[in-house]
Short mmCIF file of C-alpha atoms and ligand atoms in Angstrom, two decimals:
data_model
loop_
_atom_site.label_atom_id
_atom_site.label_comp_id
_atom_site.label_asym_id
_atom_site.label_seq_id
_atom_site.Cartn_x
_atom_site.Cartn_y
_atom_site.Cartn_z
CA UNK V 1 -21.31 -9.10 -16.36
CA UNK V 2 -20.30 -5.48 -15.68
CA UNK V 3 -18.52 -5.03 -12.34
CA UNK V 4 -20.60 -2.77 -9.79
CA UNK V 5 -18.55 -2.14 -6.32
CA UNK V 6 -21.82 0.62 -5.62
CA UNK V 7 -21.47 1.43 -1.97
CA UNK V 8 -18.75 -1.13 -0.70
CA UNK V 9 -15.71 -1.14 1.23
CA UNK V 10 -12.27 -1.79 0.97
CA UNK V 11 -11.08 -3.10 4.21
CA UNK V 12 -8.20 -5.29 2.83
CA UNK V 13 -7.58 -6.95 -0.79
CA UNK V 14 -9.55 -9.99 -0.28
CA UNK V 15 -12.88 -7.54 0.64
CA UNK V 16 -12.66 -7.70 -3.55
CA UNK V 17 -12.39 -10.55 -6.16
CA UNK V 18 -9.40 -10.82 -8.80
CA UNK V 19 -11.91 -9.42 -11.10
CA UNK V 20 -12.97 -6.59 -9.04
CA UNK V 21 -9.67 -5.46 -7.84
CA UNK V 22 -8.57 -5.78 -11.94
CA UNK V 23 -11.75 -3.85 -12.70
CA UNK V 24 -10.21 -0.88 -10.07
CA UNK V 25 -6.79 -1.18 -11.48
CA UNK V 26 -8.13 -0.74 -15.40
CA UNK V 27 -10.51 1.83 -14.34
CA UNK V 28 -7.84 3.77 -12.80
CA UNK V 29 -5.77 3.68 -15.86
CA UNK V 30 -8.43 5.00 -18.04
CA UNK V 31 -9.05 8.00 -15.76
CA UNK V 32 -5.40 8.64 -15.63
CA UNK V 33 -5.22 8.60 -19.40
CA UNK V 34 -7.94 10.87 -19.25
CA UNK V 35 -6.94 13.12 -17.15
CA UNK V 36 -3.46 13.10 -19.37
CA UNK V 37 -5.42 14.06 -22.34
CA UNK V 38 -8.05 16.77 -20.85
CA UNK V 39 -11.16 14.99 -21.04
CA UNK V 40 -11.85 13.59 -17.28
CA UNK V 41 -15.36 13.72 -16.51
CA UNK V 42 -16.08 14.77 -12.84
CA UNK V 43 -18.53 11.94 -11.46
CA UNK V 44 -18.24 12.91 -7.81
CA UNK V 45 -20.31 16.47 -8.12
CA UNK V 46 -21.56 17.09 -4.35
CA UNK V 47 -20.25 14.12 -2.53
CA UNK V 48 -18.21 13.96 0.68
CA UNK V 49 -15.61 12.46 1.93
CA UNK V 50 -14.36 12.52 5.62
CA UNK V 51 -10.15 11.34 6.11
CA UNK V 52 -9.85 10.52 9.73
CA UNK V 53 -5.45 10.55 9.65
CA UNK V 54 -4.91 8.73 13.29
CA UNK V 55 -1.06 8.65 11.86
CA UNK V 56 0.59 10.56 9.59
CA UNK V 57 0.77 10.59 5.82
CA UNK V 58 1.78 12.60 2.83
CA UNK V 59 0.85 10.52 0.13
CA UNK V 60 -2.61 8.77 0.99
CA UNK V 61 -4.13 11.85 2.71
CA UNK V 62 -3.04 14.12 -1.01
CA UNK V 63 -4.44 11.25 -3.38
CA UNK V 64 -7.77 11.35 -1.49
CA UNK V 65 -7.69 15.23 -1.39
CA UNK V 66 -6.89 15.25 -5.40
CA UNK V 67 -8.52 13.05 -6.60
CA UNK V 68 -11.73 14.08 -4.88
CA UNK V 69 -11.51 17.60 -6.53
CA UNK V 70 -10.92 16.25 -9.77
CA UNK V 71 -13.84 14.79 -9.54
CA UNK V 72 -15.70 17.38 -7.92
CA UNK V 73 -16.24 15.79 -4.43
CA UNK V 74 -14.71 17.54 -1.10
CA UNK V 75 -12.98 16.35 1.49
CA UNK V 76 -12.20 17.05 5.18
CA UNK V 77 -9.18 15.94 6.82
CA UNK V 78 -8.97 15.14 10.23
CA UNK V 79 -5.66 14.49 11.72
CA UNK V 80 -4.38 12.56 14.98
CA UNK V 81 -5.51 15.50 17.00
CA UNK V 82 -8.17 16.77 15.06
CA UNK V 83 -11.35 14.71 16.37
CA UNK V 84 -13.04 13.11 19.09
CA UNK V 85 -12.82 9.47 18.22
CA UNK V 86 -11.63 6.99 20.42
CA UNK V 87 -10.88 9.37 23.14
CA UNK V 88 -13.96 11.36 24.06
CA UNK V 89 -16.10 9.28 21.63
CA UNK V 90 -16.49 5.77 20.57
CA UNK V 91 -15.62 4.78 17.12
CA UNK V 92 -19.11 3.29 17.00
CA UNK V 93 -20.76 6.73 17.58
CA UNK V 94 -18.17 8.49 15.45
CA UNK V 95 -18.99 6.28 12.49
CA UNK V 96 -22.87 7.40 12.86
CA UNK V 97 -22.16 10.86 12.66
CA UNK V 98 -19.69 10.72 9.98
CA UNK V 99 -22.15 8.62 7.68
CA UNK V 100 -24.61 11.46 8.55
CA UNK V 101 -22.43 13.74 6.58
CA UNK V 102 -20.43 12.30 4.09
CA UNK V 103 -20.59 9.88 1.26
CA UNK V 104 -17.55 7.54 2.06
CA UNK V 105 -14.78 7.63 5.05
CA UNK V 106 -11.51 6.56 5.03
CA UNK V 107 -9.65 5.55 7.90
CA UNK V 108 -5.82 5.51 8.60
CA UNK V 109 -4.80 4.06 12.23
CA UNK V 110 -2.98 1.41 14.10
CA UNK V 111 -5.88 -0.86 14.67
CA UNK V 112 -7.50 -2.83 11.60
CA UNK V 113 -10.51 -3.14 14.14
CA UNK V 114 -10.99 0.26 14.21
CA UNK V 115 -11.68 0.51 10.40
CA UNK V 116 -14.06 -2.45 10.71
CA UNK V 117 -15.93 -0.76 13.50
CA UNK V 118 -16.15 1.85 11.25
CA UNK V 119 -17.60 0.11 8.18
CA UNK V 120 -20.10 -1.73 10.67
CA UNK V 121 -21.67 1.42 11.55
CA UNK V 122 -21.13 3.99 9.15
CA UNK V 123 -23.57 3.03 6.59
CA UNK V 124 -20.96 4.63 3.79
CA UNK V 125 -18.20 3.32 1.79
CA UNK V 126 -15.07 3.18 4.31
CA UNK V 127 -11.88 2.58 2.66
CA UNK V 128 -8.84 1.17 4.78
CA UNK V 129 -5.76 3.94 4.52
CA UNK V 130 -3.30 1.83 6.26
CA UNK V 131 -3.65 -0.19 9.76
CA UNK V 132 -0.43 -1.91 10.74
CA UNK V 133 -1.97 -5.40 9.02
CA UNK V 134 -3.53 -4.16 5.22
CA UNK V 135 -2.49 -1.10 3.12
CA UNK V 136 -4.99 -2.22 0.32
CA UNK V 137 -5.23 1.50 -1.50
CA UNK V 138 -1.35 0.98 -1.95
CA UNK V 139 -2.05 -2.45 -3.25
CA UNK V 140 -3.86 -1.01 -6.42
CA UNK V 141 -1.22 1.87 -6.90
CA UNK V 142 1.49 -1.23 -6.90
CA UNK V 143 -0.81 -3.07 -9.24
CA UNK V 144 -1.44 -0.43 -11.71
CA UNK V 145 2.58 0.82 -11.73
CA UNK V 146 3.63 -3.23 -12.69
CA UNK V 147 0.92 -3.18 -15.29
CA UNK V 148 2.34 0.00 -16.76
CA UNK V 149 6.48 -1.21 -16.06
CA UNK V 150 5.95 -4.77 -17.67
CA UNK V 151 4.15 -6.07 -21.33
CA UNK V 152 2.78 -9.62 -19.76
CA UNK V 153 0.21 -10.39 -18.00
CA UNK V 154 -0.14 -10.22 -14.20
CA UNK V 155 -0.66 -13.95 -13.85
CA UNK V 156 3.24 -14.25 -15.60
CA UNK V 157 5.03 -11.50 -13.30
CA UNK V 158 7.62 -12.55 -10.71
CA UNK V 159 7.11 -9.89 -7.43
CA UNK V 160 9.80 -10.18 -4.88
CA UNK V 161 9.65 -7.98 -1.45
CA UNK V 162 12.39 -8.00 0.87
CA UNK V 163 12.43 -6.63 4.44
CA UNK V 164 10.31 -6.18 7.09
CA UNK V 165 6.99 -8.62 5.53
CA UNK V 166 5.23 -9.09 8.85
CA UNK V 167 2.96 -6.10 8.63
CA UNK V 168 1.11 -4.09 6.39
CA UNK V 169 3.13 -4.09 3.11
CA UNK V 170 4.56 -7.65 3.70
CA UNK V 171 0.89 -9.18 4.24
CA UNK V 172 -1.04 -7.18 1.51
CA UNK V 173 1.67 -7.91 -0.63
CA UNK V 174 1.51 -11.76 -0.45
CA UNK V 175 -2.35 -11.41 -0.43
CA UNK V 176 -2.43 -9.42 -3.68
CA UNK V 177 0.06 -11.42 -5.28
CA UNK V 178 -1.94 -14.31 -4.44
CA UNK V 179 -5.36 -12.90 -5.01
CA UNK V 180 -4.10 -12.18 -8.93
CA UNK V 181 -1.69 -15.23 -9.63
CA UNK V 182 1.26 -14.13 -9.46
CA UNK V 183 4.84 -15.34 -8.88
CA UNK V 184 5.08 -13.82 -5.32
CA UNK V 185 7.72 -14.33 -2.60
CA UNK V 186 8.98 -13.17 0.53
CA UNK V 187 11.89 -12.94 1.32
CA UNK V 188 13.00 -11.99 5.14
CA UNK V 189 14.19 -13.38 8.08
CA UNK V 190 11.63 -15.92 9.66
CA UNK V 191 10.79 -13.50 12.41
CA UNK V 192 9.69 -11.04 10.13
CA UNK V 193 7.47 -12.96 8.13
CA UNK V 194 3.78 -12.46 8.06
CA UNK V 195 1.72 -14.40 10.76
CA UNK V 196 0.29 -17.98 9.87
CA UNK V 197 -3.16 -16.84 8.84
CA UNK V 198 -2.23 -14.37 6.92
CA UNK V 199 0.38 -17.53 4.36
CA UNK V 200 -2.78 -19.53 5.26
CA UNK V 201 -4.68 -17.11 3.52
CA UNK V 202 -2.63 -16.05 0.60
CA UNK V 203 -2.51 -20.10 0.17
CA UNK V 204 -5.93 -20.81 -0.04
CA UNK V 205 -6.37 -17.82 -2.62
CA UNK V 206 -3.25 -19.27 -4.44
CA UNK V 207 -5.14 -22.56 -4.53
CA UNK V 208 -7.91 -21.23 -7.06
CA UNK V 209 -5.63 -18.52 -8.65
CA UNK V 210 -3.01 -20.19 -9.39
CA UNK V 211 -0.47 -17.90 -7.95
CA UNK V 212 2.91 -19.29 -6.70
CA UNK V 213 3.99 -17.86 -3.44
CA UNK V 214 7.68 -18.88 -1.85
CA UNK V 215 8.50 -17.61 1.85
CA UNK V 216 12.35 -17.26 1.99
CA UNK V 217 15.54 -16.24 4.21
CA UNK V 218 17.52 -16.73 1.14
CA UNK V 219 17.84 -13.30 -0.86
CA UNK V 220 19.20 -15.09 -3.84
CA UNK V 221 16.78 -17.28 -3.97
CA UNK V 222 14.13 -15.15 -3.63
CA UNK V 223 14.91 -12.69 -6.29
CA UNK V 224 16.32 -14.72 -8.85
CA UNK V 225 14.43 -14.20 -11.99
CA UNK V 226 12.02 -11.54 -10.86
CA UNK V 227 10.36 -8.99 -12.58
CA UNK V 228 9.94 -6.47 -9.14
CA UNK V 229 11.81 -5.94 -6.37
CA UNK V 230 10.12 -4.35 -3.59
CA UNK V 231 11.12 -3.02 -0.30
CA UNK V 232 9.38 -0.98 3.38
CA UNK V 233 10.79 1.37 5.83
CA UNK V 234 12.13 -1.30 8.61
CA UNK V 235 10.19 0.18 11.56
CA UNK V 236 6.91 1.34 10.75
CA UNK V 237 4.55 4.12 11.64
CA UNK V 238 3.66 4.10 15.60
CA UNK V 239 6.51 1.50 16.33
CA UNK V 240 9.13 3.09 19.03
CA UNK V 241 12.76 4.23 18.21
CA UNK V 242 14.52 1.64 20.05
CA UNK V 243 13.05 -1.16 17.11
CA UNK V 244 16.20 0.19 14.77
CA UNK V 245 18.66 -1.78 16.65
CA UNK V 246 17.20 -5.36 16.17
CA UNK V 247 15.83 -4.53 12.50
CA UNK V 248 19.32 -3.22 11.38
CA UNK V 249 20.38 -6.37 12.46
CA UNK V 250 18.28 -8.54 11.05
CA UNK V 251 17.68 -7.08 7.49
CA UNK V 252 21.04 -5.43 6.88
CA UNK V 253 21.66 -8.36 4.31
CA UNK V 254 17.66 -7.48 2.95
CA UNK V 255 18.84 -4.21 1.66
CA UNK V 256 17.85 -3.52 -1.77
CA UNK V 257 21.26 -3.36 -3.77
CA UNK V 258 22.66 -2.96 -7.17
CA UNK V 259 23.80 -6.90 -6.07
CA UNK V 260 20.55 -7.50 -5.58
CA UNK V 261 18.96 -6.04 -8.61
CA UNK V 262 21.93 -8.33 -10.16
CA UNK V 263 20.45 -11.29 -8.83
CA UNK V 264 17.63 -11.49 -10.17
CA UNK V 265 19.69 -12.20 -13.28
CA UNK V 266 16.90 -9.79 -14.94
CA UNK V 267 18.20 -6.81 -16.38
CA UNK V 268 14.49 -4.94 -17.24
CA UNK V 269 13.80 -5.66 -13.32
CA UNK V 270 11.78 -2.66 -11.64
CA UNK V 271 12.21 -1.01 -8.08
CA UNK V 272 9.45 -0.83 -6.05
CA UNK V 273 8.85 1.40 -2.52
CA UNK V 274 5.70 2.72 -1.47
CA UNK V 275 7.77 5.40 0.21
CA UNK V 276 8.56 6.89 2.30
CA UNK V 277 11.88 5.29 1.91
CA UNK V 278 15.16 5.98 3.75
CA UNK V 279 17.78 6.20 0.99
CA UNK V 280 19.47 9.02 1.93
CA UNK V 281 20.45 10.93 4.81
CA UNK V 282 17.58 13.51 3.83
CA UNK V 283 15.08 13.54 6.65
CA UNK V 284 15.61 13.69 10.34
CA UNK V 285 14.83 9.77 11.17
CA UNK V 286 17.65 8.87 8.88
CA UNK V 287 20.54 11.42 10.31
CA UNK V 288 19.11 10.14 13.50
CA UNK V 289 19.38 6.64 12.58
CA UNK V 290 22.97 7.17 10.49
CA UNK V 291 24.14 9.11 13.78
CA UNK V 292 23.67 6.00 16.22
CA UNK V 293 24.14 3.15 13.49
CA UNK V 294 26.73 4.85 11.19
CA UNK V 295 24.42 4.00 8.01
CA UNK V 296 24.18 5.81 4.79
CA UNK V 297 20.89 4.08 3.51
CA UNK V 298 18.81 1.50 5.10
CA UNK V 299 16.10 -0.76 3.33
CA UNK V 300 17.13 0.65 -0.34
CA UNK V 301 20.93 2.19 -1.36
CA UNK V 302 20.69 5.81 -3.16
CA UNK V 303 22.20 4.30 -5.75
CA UNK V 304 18.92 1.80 -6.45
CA UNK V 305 16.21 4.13 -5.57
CA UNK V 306 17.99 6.56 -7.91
CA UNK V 307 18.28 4.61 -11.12
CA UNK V 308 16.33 4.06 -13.85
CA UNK V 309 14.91 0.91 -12.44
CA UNK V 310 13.30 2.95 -9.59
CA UNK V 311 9.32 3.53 -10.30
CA UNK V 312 8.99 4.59 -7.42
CA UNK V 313 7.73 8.35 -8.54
CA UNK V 314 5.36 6.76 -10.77
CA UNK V 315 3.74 4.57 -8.07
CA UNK V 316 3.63 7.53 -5.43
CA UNK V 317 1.69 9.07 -8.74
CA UNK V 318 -0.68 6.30 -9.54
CA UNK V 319 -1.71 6.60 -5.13
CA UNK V 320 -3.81 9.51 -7.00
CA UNK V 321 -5.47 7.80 -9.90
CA UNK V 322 -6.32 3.93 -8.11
CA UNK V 323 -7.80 6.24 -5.18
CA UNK V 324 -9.69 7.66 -7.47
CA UNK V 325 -11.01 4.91 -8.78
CA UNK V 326 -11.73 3.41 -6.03
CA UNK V 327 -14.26 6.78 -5.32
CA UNK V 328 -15.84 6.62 -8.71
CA UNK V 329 -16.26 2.82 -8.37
CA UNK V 330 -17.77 2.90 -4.77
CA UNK V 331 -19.73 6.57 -5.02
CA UNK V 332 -20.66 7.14 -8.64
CA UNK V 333 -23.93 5.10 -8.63
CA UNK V 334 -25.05 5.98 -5.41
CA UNK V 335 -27.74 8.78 -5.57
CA UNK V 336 -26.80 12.08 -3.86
N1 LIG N 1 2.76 5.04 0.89
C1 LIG N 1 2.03 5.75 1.76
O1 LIG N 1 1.01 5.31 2.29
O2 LIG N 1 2.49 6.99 1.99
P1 LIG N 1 1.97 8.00 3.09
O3 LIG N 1 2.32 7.41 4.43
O4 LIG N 1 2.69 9.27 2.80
O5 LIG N 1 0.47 8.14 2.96
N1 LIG N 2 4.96 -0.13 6.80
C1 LIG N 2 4.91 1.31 6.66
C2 LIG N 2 4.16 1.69 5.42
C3 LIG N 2 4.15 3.17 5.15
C4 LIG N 2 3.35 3.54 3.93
C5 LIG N 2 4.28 1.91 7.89
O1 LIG N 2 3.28 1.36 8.38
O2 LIG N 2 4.77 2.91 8.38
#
């Protein structure tokens, strides 16, 4: 049966079946080949989308902006300051007038409430751009990049993500992993795992999937034989400064290394990041960070995020093409 995702939301991974979030992840390779070779086909003509930005982003907010006008839609952006909601209007209200005007909505903000409020009212498409539990439109970048970095099947890949896993990246990566059947661990300190219902979850899924998910302190462990390695920033959007000093200490030994690349005991293992990534002393949090701590890199050395392993570039890339996807799949059938 052909997969139709006319008019629905993407909240978090499991919002979608295996097949359905596979359906995304193929569709958004055929419009990036497309794309490659000159032939897209705008589907979007006349549709709207509003991005309501409630934290900051370079990469999310530019693949929704793209890969609307390659496909003909427009956008508008509104940023943390840039609109009632919340403050001088409820999110309830906000959602009615926004599904007044546009097709879809996408949401980025601290509160995965928020975004549900939103879908429960808009009566369009809203698509989850990061709260601090789900980052699901990563989730199908990170999808399609392993499909294009590795020849076997999903169901036969080995994902390993190290760091800070109890928020959005750890949790949407065990879900995913587990949602498709793969070989996924985490591998962190116990305090930085993700909460109960969230393993709970990713078990249950792994139940009918077969996927094989580990929880681990042990870095070795966790990364021997894998085919990814992935990695976060340790202290998140909207979390305060004075986190550093208990996540240096607890995921110094997380850092993605050469050593740990080595580990795996895989020499065609990949890099992962869904960026930004402090690998260098090239923005202003990291000098600020290296200044107080005395560190040259934090969750990833230069040397990793450098090398050929590193996909990093392509994944930032594919943001543009899944999101994409994800508007054809959701918008193209609905009348104008
Ligand atoms: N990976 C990601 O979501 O990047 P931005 O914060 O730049 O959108
Ligand atoms: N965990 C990070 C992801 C950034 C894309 C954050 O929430 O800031």
């Amino acid at each position: 049966m052909a997969t139709d995702l006319t008019g629905r939301h993407f909240l978090q991974e499991a919002d979608v079946t295996a097949d359905e979030f596979r359906h995304l992840v193929d569709l958004a390779g055929r419009l990036k080949a497309d794309r490659a070779a000159g032939r897209e086909e705008p589907l979007l003509c006349g549709r709207t989308v509003a991005l309501v930005f409630e934290k900051a982003s370079t990469r999310t907010r530019c693949a929704f902006e793209v890969a609307a006008a390659h496909q003909g839609a427009a956008t508008t952006c509104l940023d943390p300051a840039g609109s009632h909601m919340g403050r001088k209007e409820s999110v309830r209200d906000t959602a009615r007038v926004l599904g007044r005007m546009f097709d879809a909505v996408e949401f980025r903000g601290a509160d995965q409430s928020v975004v549900e409020e939103l879908a429960e009212h808009a009566g369009v498409p809203v698509y989850n751009g990061l709260t601090d539990d789900w980052h699901p439109t990563q989730m199908l970048a990170d999808v399609l990049t392993m499909t294009e970095h590795s020849a076997r099947p999903l169901a036969s890949v080995a994902h390993a993500y190290l760091g800070d896993a109890r928020n959005n990246m750890g949790n949407s990566t065990l879900v995913t992993g587990a949602l498709l059947g793969m070989d996924v661990r985490i591998v962190a300190p116990r305090s930085l795992w993700p909460r109960e219902a969230v393993v709970a979850r990713a078990r249950d899924l792994a139940a009918t999937t077969g996927a094989r998910i580990t929880l681990t302190e042990d870095v070795a462990e966790g990364v021997r034989g894998a085919d990814f390695v992935s990695t976060d920033v340790w202290v998140s959007l909207g979390e305060p400064a004075d986190a550093w000093a208990e996540r240096i200490a607890l995921l110094r030994p997380y850092a993605v290394t050469e050593e740990v690349l080595r580990a795996t005991g895989n020499d065609r293992v990949r890099f992962l990041h869904c960026l930004p990534a402090f690998h260098d002393l090239g923005s202003a949090v990291a000098r600020e960070v290296h200044e107080q701590y005395g560190l040259e890199y934090l969750e990833v050395s230069d040397e990793v995020f450098e090398s050929e392993r590193s996909v990093v570039f392509d994944q930032a890339e594919n943001r543009m093409h899944t999101i994409k996807a994800l508007l054809v799949a959701t918008l193209a059938g609905r009348p104008c």
